[in-house]
Amino acid sequence: MEFIKSEKGKDKLIYKGYMYTFEKFGTEEKSIWKCDQYKKMKCKGRIHSLNNEILKEIQHNHVQDCGNIEAAKAVNLIKNMATQNVDLSTRAVISSASTSVS
């Protein structure tokens, strides 16, 4: 279970090669996450979690998209490096991030 930030700064959950966006809080403060492909693929995949522990997993109707997840992680890394190292040039940030991702 891993978290990254979306383009809008919200949490996204990565688990078993799938990416999820926060949907709502359920009973007893558990978090319900829906598959990132719920609109595009009409996927009903969901994760129910509580305190970073998976309680329930609802299956997907598509294969994992590891390439998309790796790209999202790389973009997050670049954004984090750019905000933490404001004195670095764009080229230096991207170069440093690309060596970290490879």
XYZ file of C-alpha atoms in Angstrom:
102
model
C 0.000 0.000 0.000
C 1.478 3.283 -1.139
C 0.177 6.836 -1.419
C 0.945 9.522 -3.991
C -0.620 12.906 -4.707
C -2.947 13.544 -7.639
C -2.572 16.549 -9.934
C -5.021 18.359 -7.658
C -3.052 17.483 -4.522
C -5.372 14.768 -3.234
C -4.236 11.334 -2.062
C -4.190 8.383 -4.433
C -3.713 4.840 -3.210
C -1.558 2.331 -5.082
C -2.134 -1.326 -4.249
C -1.309 -4.496 -6.200
C -0.721 -2.628 -9.460
C -3.937 -0.596 -9.380
C -4.463 3.067 -8.544
C -7.400 4.291 -6.465
C -8.899 7.674 -5.635
C -10.587 8.400 -2.327
C -14.359 8.006 -2.622
C -15.795 8.415 0.877
C -15.660 7.444 4.517
C -17.716 4.391 5.387
C -18.889 3.097 8.729
C -16.457 3.061 11.655
C -14.147 5.607 9.929
C -13.017 3.185 7.236
C -11.913 4.752 3.958
C -13.405 3.602 0.668
C -11.243 4.019 -2.423
C -12.507 3.550 -5.983
C -10.489 2.401 -8.959
C -8.889 5.198 -10.943
C -10.459 3.674 -14.076
C -14.040 3.780 -12.762
C -15.201 6.207 -15.467
C -13.062 5.130 -18.399
C -13.520 1.370 -17.936
C -16.673 1.409 -15.773
C -14.605 -0.487 -13.222
C -16.235 -1.385 -9.937
C -12.904 -2.117 -8.211
C -12.831 -0.790 -4.648
C -10.667 -0.985 -1.548
C -11.952 -0.588 1.999
C -9.170 0.362 4.410
C -8.776 1.330 8.028
C -5.516 2.696 9.481
C -3.526 1.649 6.384
C -4.847 -1.918 6.562
C -6.915 -3.418 3.732
C -10.242 -4.736 5.010
C -11.980 -5.564 1.733
C -11.013 -5.664 -1.925
C -13.540 -5.650 -4.780
C -12.219 -7.038 -8.071
C -11.497 -5.026 -11.218
C -12.744 -5.605 -14.766
C -9.382 -4.727 -16.380
C -5.703 -5.621 -16.102
C -3.188 -3.732 -14.003
C -1.635 -0.598 -15.488
C 1.883 -0.585 -14.061
C 3.156 1.856 -16.705
C 0.616 4.481 -15.703
C 1.453 3.995 -12.034
C 5.197 4.344 -12.650
C 4.559 7.518 -14.659
C 2.449 8.968 -11.828
C 5.186 8.119 -9.311
C 7.797 9.810 -11.518
C 5.696 12.974 -11.845
C 5.206 13.015 -8.065
C 8.937 12.627 -7.521
C 9.701 15.506 -9.897
C 7.139 17.760 -8.207
C 8.472 16.927 -4.738
C 12.073 17.534 -5.786
C 11.150 20.830 -7.447
C 9.380 22.146 -4.348
C 12.140 21.014 -1.977
C 15.019 22.280 -4.154
C 13.842 25.626 -5.487
C 17.400 26.653 -6.342
C 17.836 23.786 -8.849
C 17.104 24.282 -12.522
C 14.295 22.367 -14.194
C 16.845 20.337 -16.138
C 18.683 19.359 -12.941
C 15.464 18.302 -11.201
C 14.319 16.157 -14.133
C 17.779 14.654 -14.572
C 18.005 13.780 -10.891
C 14.489 12.342 -10.846
C 15.069 10.252 -13.970
C 18.131 8.589 -12.424
C 16.094 7.838 -9.287
C 13.246 6.248 -11.264
C 15.361 4.082 -13.586
